[in-house]
Amino acid sequence: MTVNSNENVAQTRPSTTAIGDALRDQVIELLEAEGHKVTREVRVSSKKVDVLLEIDEEFRPQTIAVECKNLGKNMSQAELNAIYADYLSLLDEGEITSIFVITRLDFSPEAKLYANKKRGQLEIFTIKEFEDSLLGYRKYCRNVRDLFSEAGLENYYIKSSIEGGGTLHDQIVEWIASPTTTPVAILGGYGMGKTSDLLPDASKVFR
């Protein structure tokens, strides 16, 4: 049987829709992790909004339309202007208070200048900038990465043993690799190394 390799590549390559959805889902997960109210694919007035973020501030509640664009290049001013124009009627009607545009890569210098002129109504972020502004994510990753080397722990660390034989490290690695979603409880007295035993793997993950 002859197999068309081009067809196989086309079947295994993610569609542009799937790629865009992955970025959108990542943004939604970040927002929900912070406890924000997020609605996806909702109709606001006459427009369907992919992601609607509602921030219930006491003096200035905000309703923000979030556009996620997973482009293979920096977003141009023309592309950013088209997004802004698409939401302008909702801004004018007071249906939304602002627009967030989030990209995987970056924005052109002209797009950044354009967004700066529209500040207050239009905010732009790369996904890294958005993570940082929301969670301080990169700082958190650096802190976790460095915990294992603090106070020379990496020089004298010894893996903890568990009842029945084996190491806690091996059990945790096996649990991570398994399909189960059941949480694991680690029981041990103070100073037994429960936290220290997890730091080597955490440090590797965030390098």
PDB file of C-alpha atoms in Angstrom:
ATOM      1  CA  MET A   1       0.000   0.000   0.000  1.00  0.00           C
ATOM      2  CA  THR A   2       1.295   3.455  -0.912  1.00  0.00           C
ATOM      3  CA  VAL A   3       0.987   6.150   1.733  1.00  0.00           C
ATOM      4  CA  ASN A   4       0.990   9.809   0.809  1.00  0.00           C
ATOM      5  CA  SER A   5       3.422  11.402   3.277  1.00  0.00           C
ATOM      6  CA  ASN A   6       2.009  14.880   2.619  1.00  0.00           C
ATOM      7  CA  GLU A   7      -1.430  13.689   3.694  1.00  0.00           C
ATOM      8  CA  ASN A   8       0.035  12.209   6.877  1.00  0.00           C
ATOM      9  CA  VAL A   9       1.764  15.494   7.708  1.00  0.00           C
ATOM     10  CA  ALA A  10      -1.457  17.415   7.108  1.00  0.00           C
ATOM     11  CA  GLN A  11      -3.364  15.057   9.385  1.00  0.00           C
ATOM     12  CA  THR A  12      -0.875  15.310  12.266  1.00  0.00           C
ATOM     13  CA  ARG A  13      -0.196  19.054  12.021  1.00  0.00           C
ATOM     14  CA  PRO A  14      -2.469  21.100  14.331  1.00  0.00           C
ATOM     15  CA  SER A  15      -4.914  23.371  12.517  1.00  0.00           C
ATOM     16  CA  THR A  16      -4.628  27.143  12.873  1.00  0.00           C
ATOM     17  CA  THR A  17      -7.866  27.035  14.871  1.00  0.00           C
ATOM     18  CA  ALA A  18      -6.418  24.469  17.289  1.00  0.00           C
ATOM     19  CA  ILE A  19      -3.242  26.540  17.684  1.00  0.00           C
ATOM     20  CA  GLY A  20      -5.283  29.668  18.423  1.00  0.00           C
ATOM     21  CA  ASP A  21      -7.516  27.779  20.855  1.00  0.00           C
ATOM     22  CA  ALA A  22      -4.452  26.548  22.768  1.00  0.00           C
ATOM     23  CA  LEU A  23      -3.338  30.121  23.480  1.00  0.00           C
ATOM     24  CA  ARG A  24      -6.876  31.138  24.407  1.00  0.00           C
ATOM     25  CA  ASP A  25      -7.213  28.189  26.787  1.00  0.00           C
ATOM     26  CA  GLN A  26      -3.870  29.055  28.385  1.00  0.00           C
ATOM     27  CA  VAL A  27      -5.040  32.628  29.012  1.00  0.00           C
ATOM     28  CA  ILE A  28      -8.350  31.426  30.467  1.00  0.00           C
ATOM     29  CA  GLU A  29      -6.536  29.037  32.822  1.00  0.00           C
ATOM     30  CA  LEU A  30      -4.310  31.870  34.052  1.00  0.00           C
ATOM     31  CA  LEU A  31      -7.288  34.152  34.674  1.00  0.00           C
ATOM     32  CA  GLU A  32      -9.315  31.464  36.421  1.00  0.00           C
ATOM     33  CA  ALA A  33      -6.323  30.545  38.579  1.00  0.00           C
ATOM     34  CA  GLU A  34      -6.435  34.120  39.867  1.00  0.00           C
ATOM     35  CA  GLY A  35     -10.137  33.741  40.655  1.00  0.00           C
ATOM     36  CA  HIS A  36     -11.438  35.996  37.883  1.00  0.00           C
ATOM     37  CA  LYS A  37     -14.818  35.477  36.267  1.00  0.00           C
ATOM     38  CA  VAL A  38     -14.249  34.387  32.680  1.00  0.00           C
ATOM     39  CA  THR A  39     -16.827  33.508  30.021  1.00  0.00           C
ATOM     40  CA  ARG A  40     -15.890  32.067  26.647  1.00  0.00           C
ATOM     41  CA  GLU A  41     -17.740  32.439  23.350  1.00  0.00           C
ATOM     42  CA  VAL A  42     -20.423  34.790  24.626  1.00  0.00           C
ATOM     43  CA  ARG A  43     -22.540  37.200  22.599  1.00  0.00           C
ATOM     44  CA  VAL A  44     -22.276  40.812  23.732  1.00  0.00           C
ATOM     45  CA  SER A  45     -24.776  43.022  21.932  1.00  0.00           C
ATOM     46  CA  SER A  46     -24.321  42.128  18.256  1.00  0.00           C
ATOM     47  CA  LYS A  47     -20.821  40.649  18.544  1.00  0.00           C
ATOM     48  CA  LYS A  48     -19.607  37.203  19.565  1.00  0.00           C
ATOM     49  CA  VAL A  49     -16.713  37.606  22.009  1.00  0.00           C
ATOM     50  CA  ASP A  50     -14.239  34.723  22.389  1.00  0.00           C
ATOM     51  CA  VAL A  51     -13.275  35.558  25.985  1.00  0.00           C
ATOM     52  CA  LEU A  52     -15.027  37.994  28.314  1.00  0.00           C
ATOM     53  CA  LEU A  53     -13.274  38.928  31.554  1.00  0.00           C
ATOM     54  CA  GLU A  54     -15.272  40.549  34.354  1.00  0.00           C
ATOM     55  CA  ILE A  55     -13.424  42.228  37.231  1.00  0.00           C
ATOM     56  CA  ASP A  56     -15.700  43.224  40.093  1.00  0.00           C
ATOM     57  CA  GLU A  57     -13.824  46.205  41.494  1.00  0.00           C
ATOM     58  CA  GLU A  58     -15.755  48.168  44.091  1.00  0.00           C
ATOM     59  CA  PHE A  59     -15.488  51.587  42.479  1.00  0.00           C
ATOM     60  CA  ARG A  60     -14.890  50.660  38.839  1.00  0.00           C
ATOM     61  CA  PRO A  61     -16.177  47.262  37.673  1.00  0.00           C
ATOM     62  CA  GLN A  62     -14.539  46.240  34.414  1.00  0.00           C
ATOM     63  CA  THR A  63     -15.771  44.154  31.513  1.00  0.00           C
ATOM     64  CA  ILE A  64     -12.887  43.303  29.210  1.00  0.00           C
ATOM     65  CA  ALA A  65     -12.936  41.615  25.819  1.00  0.00           C
ATOM     66  CA  VAL A  66      -9.861  39.401  25.478  1.00  0.00           C
ATOM     67  CA  GLU A  67      -8.490  38.595  22.015  1.00  0.00           C
ATOM     68  CA  CYS A  68      -5.831  35.871  21.775  1.00  0.00           C
ATOM     69  CA  LYS A  69      -3.832  35.748  18.534  1.00  0.00           C
ATOM     70  CA  ASN A  70      -1.298  32.960  18.068  1.00  0.00           C
ATOM     71  CA  LEU A  71       0.438  34.432  15.032  1.00  0.00           C
ATOM     72  CA  GLY A  72       3.666  33.168  13.529  1.00  0.00           C
ATOM     73  CA  LYS A  73       5.005  36.729  13.416  1.00  0.00           C
ATOM     74  CA  ASN A  74       4.792  39.987  15.315  1.00  0.00           C
ATOM     75  CA  MET A  75       1.346  41.567  15.109  1.00  0.00           C
ATOM     76  CA  SER A  76       1.268  44.595  12.819  1.00  0.00           C
ATOM     77  CA  GLN A  77      -0.447  47.914  13.418  1.00  0.00           C
ATOM     78  CA  ALA A  78      -2.995  47.100  10.715  1.00  0.00           C
ATOM     79  CA  GLU A  79      -3.921  43.823  12.432  1.00  0.00           C
ATOM     80  CA  LEU A  80      -4.208  45.522  15.817  1.00  0.00           C
ATOM     81  CA  ASN A  81      -6.268  48.358  14.354  1.00  0.00           C
ATOM     82  CA  ALA A  82      -8.666  45.819  12.809  1.00  0.00           C
ATOM     83  CA  ILE A  83      -9.246  44.221  16.227  1.00  0.00           C
ATOM     84  CA  TYR A  84      -9.825  47.595  17.868  1.00  0.00           C
ATOM     85  CA  ALA A  85     -12.240  48.660  15.122  1.00  0.00           C
ATOM     86  CA  ASP A  86     -14.131  45.384  15.507  1.00  0.00           C
ATOM     87  CA  TYR A  87     -14.823  46.153  19.178  1.00  0.00           C
ATOM     88  CA  LEU A  88     -15.274  49.922  18.878  1.00  0.00           C
ATOM     89  CA  SER A  89     -19.079  49.777  18.886  1.00  0.00           C
ATOM     90  CA  LEU A  90     -19.049  47.795  22.163  1.00  0.00           C
ATOM     91  CA  LEU A  91     -16.718  50.372  23.695  1.00  0.00           C
ATOM     92  CA  ASP A  92     -18.912  53.250  22.521  1.00  0.00           C
ATOM     93  CA  GLU A  93     -22.050  51.555  23.870  1.00  0.00           C
ATOM     94  CA  GLY A  94     -20.404  50.866  27.238  1.00  0.00           C
ATOM     95  CA  GLU A  95     -20.828  47.097  26.825  1.00  0.00           C
ATOM     96  CA  ILE A  96     -17.114  46.629  27.511  1.00  0.00           C
ATOM     97  CA  THR A  97     -14.616  48.891  29.244  1.00  0.00           C
ATOM     98  CA  SER A  98     -11.484  47.812  27.368  1.00  0.00           C
ATOM     99  CA  ILE A  99      -9.824  45.263  25.098  1.00  0.00           C
ATOM    100  CA  PHE A 100      -6.881  43.004  25.907  1.00  0.00           C
ATOM    101  CA  VAL A 101      -4.952  41.653  22.915  1.00  0.00           C
ATOM    102  CA  ILE A 102      -2.572  38.805  23.758  1.00  0.00           C
ATOM    103  CA  THR A 103      -0.105  37.248  21.315  1.00  0.00           C
ATOM    104  CA  ARG A 104       2.327  34.342  21.456  1.00  0.00           C
ATOM    105  CA  LEU A 105       5.165  36.399  19.978  1.00  0.00           C
ATOM    106  CA  ASP A 106       5.233  40.213  19.997  1.00  0.00           C
ATOM    107  CA  PHE A 107       3.927  43.389  18.396  1.00  0.00           C
ATOM    108  CA  SER A 108       5.571  45.567  15.781  1.00  0.00           C
ATOM    109  CA  PRO A 109       6.942  48.957  16.954  1.00  0.00           C
ATOM    110  CA  GLU A 110       4.092  50.667  15.089  1.00  0.00           C
ATOM    111  CA  ALA A 111       1.501  48.464  16.812  1.00  0.00           C
ATOM    112  CA  LYS A 112       2.987  49.294  20.213  1.00  0.00           C
ATOM    113  CA  LEU A 113       2.839  53.008  19.431  1.00  0.00           C
ATOM    114  CA  TYR A 114      -0.774  52.643  18.282  1.00  0.00           C
ATOM    115  CA  ALA A 115      -1.727  50.788  21.482  1.00  0.00           C
ATOM    116  CA  ASN A 116      -0.036  53.454  23.589  1.00  0.00           C
ATOM    117  CA  LYS A 117      -2.276  56.094  22.008  1.00  0.00           C
ATOM    118  CA  LYS A 118      -5.343  53.979  22.826  1.00  0.00           C
ATOM    119  CA  ARG A 119      -4.248  53.206  26.405  1.00  0.00           C
ATOM    120  CA  GLY A 120      -7.205  52.756  28.716  1.00  0.00           C
ATOM    121  CA  GLN A 121      -9.298  51.211  25.960  1.00  0.00           C
ATOM    122  CA  LEU A 122      -6.689  48.932  24.402  1.00  0.00           C
ATOM    123  CA  GLU A 123      -3.971  46.970  26.227  1.00  0.00           C
ATOM    124  CA  ILE A 124      -1.502  44.644  24.521  1.00  0.00           C
ATOM    125  CA  PHE A 125       0.543  41.784  25.984  1.00  0.00           C
ATOM    126  CA  THR A 126       2.712  38.930  24.856  1.00  0.00           C
ATOM    127  CA  ILE A 127       1.757  35.754  26.721  1.00  0.00           C
ATOM    128  CA  LYS A 128       4.952  36.077  28.804  1.00  0.00           C
ATOM    129  CA  GLU A 129       4.099  39.659  29.739  1.00  0.00           C
ATOM    130  CA  PHE A 130       0.559  38.615  30.592  1.00  0.00           C
ATOM    131  CA  GLU A 131       1.775  35.799  32.850  1.00  0.00           C
ATOM    132  CA  ASP A 132       4.128  38.198  34.603  1.00  0.00           C
ATOM    133  CA  SER A 133       1.527  40.916  35.094  1.00  0.00           C
ATOM    134  CA  LEU A 134      -1.032  38.430  36.371  1.00  0.00           C
ATOM    135  CA  LEU A 135       0.985  35.981  38.428  1.00  0.00           C
ATOM    136  CA  GLY A 136       4.555  37.202  38.503  1.00  0.00           C
ATOM    137  CA  TYR A 137       5.021  33.846  36.792  1.00  0.00           C
ATOM    138  CA  ARG A 138       8.615  34.077  35.631  1.00  0.00           C
ATOM    139  CA  LYS A 139       9.742  35.411  39.007  1.00  0.00           C
ATOM    140  CA  TYR A 140       7.922  32.524  40.674  1.00  0.00           C
ATOM    141  CA  CYS A 141       9.634  30.019  38.350  1.00  0.00           C
ATOM    142  CA  ARG A 142      13.048  31.501  39.115  1.00  0.00           C
ATOM    143  CA  ASN A 143      12.379  31.348  42.847  1.00  0.00           C
ATOM    144  CA  VAL A 144      11.312  27.695  42.689  1.00  0.00           C
ATOM    145  CA  ARG A 145      14.304  26.846  40.500  1.00  0.00           C
ATOM    146  CA  ASP A 146      16.733  28.411  42.996  1.00  0.00           C
ATOM    147  CA  LEU A 147      15.250  26.861  46.141  1.00  0.00           C
ATOM    148  CA  PHE A 148      17.239  23.646  45.740  1.00  0.00           C
ATOM    149  CA  SER A 149      20.582  25.462  45.579  1.00  0.00           C
ATOM    150  CA  GLU A 150      19.847  27.777  48.508  1.00  0.00           C
ATOM    151  CA  ALA A 151      21.975  27.149  51.599  1.00  0.00           C
ATOM    152  CA  GLY A 152      23.847  24.422  49.702  1.00  0.00           C
ATOM    153  CA  LEU A 153      20.969  21.911  49.865  1.00  0.00           C
ATOM    154  CA  GLU A 154      22.002  20.360  46.555  1.00  0.00           C
ATOM    155  CA  ASN A 155      25.378  19.415  48.082  1.00  0.00           C
ATOM    156  CA  TYR A 156      24.084  17.338  50.985  1.00  0.00           C
ATOM    157  CA  TYR A 157      20.596  16.288  49.884  1.00  0.00           C
ATOM    158  CA  ILE A 158      19.726  12.597  50.471  1.00  0.00           C
ATOM    159  CA  LYS A 159      16.549  11.074  49.023  1.00  0.00           C
ATOM    160  CA  SER A 160      13.905  10.180  51.607  1.00  0.00           C
ATOM    161  CA  SER A 161      12.909   6.546  52.108  1.00  0.00           C
ATOM    162  CA  ILE A 162       9.312   5.394  52.521  1.00  0.00           C
ATOM    163  CA  GLU A 163       7.642   2.550  54.362  1.00  0.00           C
ATOM    164  CA  GLY A 164       7.846  -0.694  52.424  1.00  0.00           C
ATOM    165  CA  GLY A 165      11.110   0.271  50.728  1.00  0.00           C
ATOM    166  CA  GLY A 166      12.026   2.560  47.870  1.00  0.00           C
ATOM    167  CA  THR A 167      12.342   6.323  47.821  1.00  0.00           C
ATOM    168  CA  LEU A 168       9.772   9.076  47.979  1.00  0.00           C
ATOM    169  CA  HIS A 169      11.318  10.550  44.844  1.00  0.00           C
ATOM    170  CA  ASP A 170      10.647   7.390  42.803  1.00  0.00           C
ATOM    171  CA  GLN A 171       7.062   7.176  44.068  1.00  0.00           C
ATOM    172  CA  ILE A 172       6.356  10.796  43.131  1.00  0.00           C
ATOM    173  CA  VAL A 173       7.888  10.361  39.659  1.00  0.00           C
ATOM    174  CA  GLU A 174       5.725   7.269  39.130  1.00  0.00           C
ATOM    175  CA  TRP A 175       2.629   9.184  40.267  1.00  0.00           C
ATOM    176  CA  ILE A 176       3.366  12.105  37.920  1.00  0.00           C
ATOM    177  CA  ALA A 177       3.740   9.712  34.973  1.00  0.00           C
ATOM    178  CA  SER A 178       0.506   7.862  35.754  1.00  0.00           C
ATOM    179  CA  PRO A 179      -2.888   8.895  34.303  1.00  0.00           C
ATOM    180  CA  THR A 180      -4.468   9.221  37.759  1.00  0.00           C
ATOM    181  CA  THR A 181      -5.740  12.584  38.977  1.00  0.00           C
ATOM    182  CA  THR A 182      -5.969  11.424  42.587  1.00  0.00           C
ATOM    183  CA  PRO A 183      -3.823  13.671  44.808  1.00  0.00           C
ATOM    184  CA  VAL A 184      -0.983  12.271  46.893  1.00  0.00           C
ATOM    185  CA  ALA A 185      -0.537  12.987  50.601  1.00  0.00           C
ATOM    186  CA  ILE A 186       2.984  12.831  52.034  1.00  0.00           C
ATOM    187  CA  LEU A 187       2.955  12.058  55.762  1.00  0.00           C
ATOM    188  CA  GLY A 188       5.995  12.627  57.950  1.00  0.00           C
ATOM    189  CA  GLY A 189       7.108  14.481  61.019  1.00  0.00           C
ATOM    190  CA  TYR A 190       8.640  17.944  61.055  1.00  0.00           C
ATOM    191  CA  GLY A 191      12.144  17.971  59.595  1.00  0.00           C
ATOM    192  CA  MET A 192      11.764  14.627  57.815  1.00  0.00           C
ATOM    193  CA  GLY A 193      12.496  16.193  54.413  1.00  0.00           C
ATOM    194  CA  LYS A 194       9.046  16.231  52.810  1.00  0.00           C
ATOM    195  CA  THR A 195       9.563  19.579  51.094  1.00  0.00           C
ATOM    196  CA  SER A 196      13.266  19.061  50.396  1.00  0.00           C
ATOM    197  CA  ASP A 197      12.529  15.818  48.580  1.00  0.00           C
ATOM    198  CA  LEU A 198      10.366  17.607  46.004  1.00  0.00           C
ATOM    199  CA  LEU A 199      12.779  20.472  45.323  1.00  0.00           C
ATOM    200  CA  PRO A 200      15.188  18.643  42.950  1.00  0.00           C
ATOM    201  CA  ASP A 201      12.413  17.828  40.465  1.00  0.00           C
ATOM    202  CA  ALA A 202      10.822  21.262  40.825  1.00  0.00           C
ATOM    203  CA  SER A 203      14.200  22.852  40.152  1.00  0.00           C
ATOM    204  CA  LYS A 204      14.659  20.767  36.977  1.00  0.00           C
ATOM    205  CA  VAL A 205      11.172  21.596  35.689  1.00  0.00           C
ATOM    206  CA  PHE A 206      11.729  25.355  35.959  1.00  0.00           C
ATOM    207  CA  ARG A 207      15.223  25.487  34.442  1.00  0.00           C
TER     208      ARG A 207
END
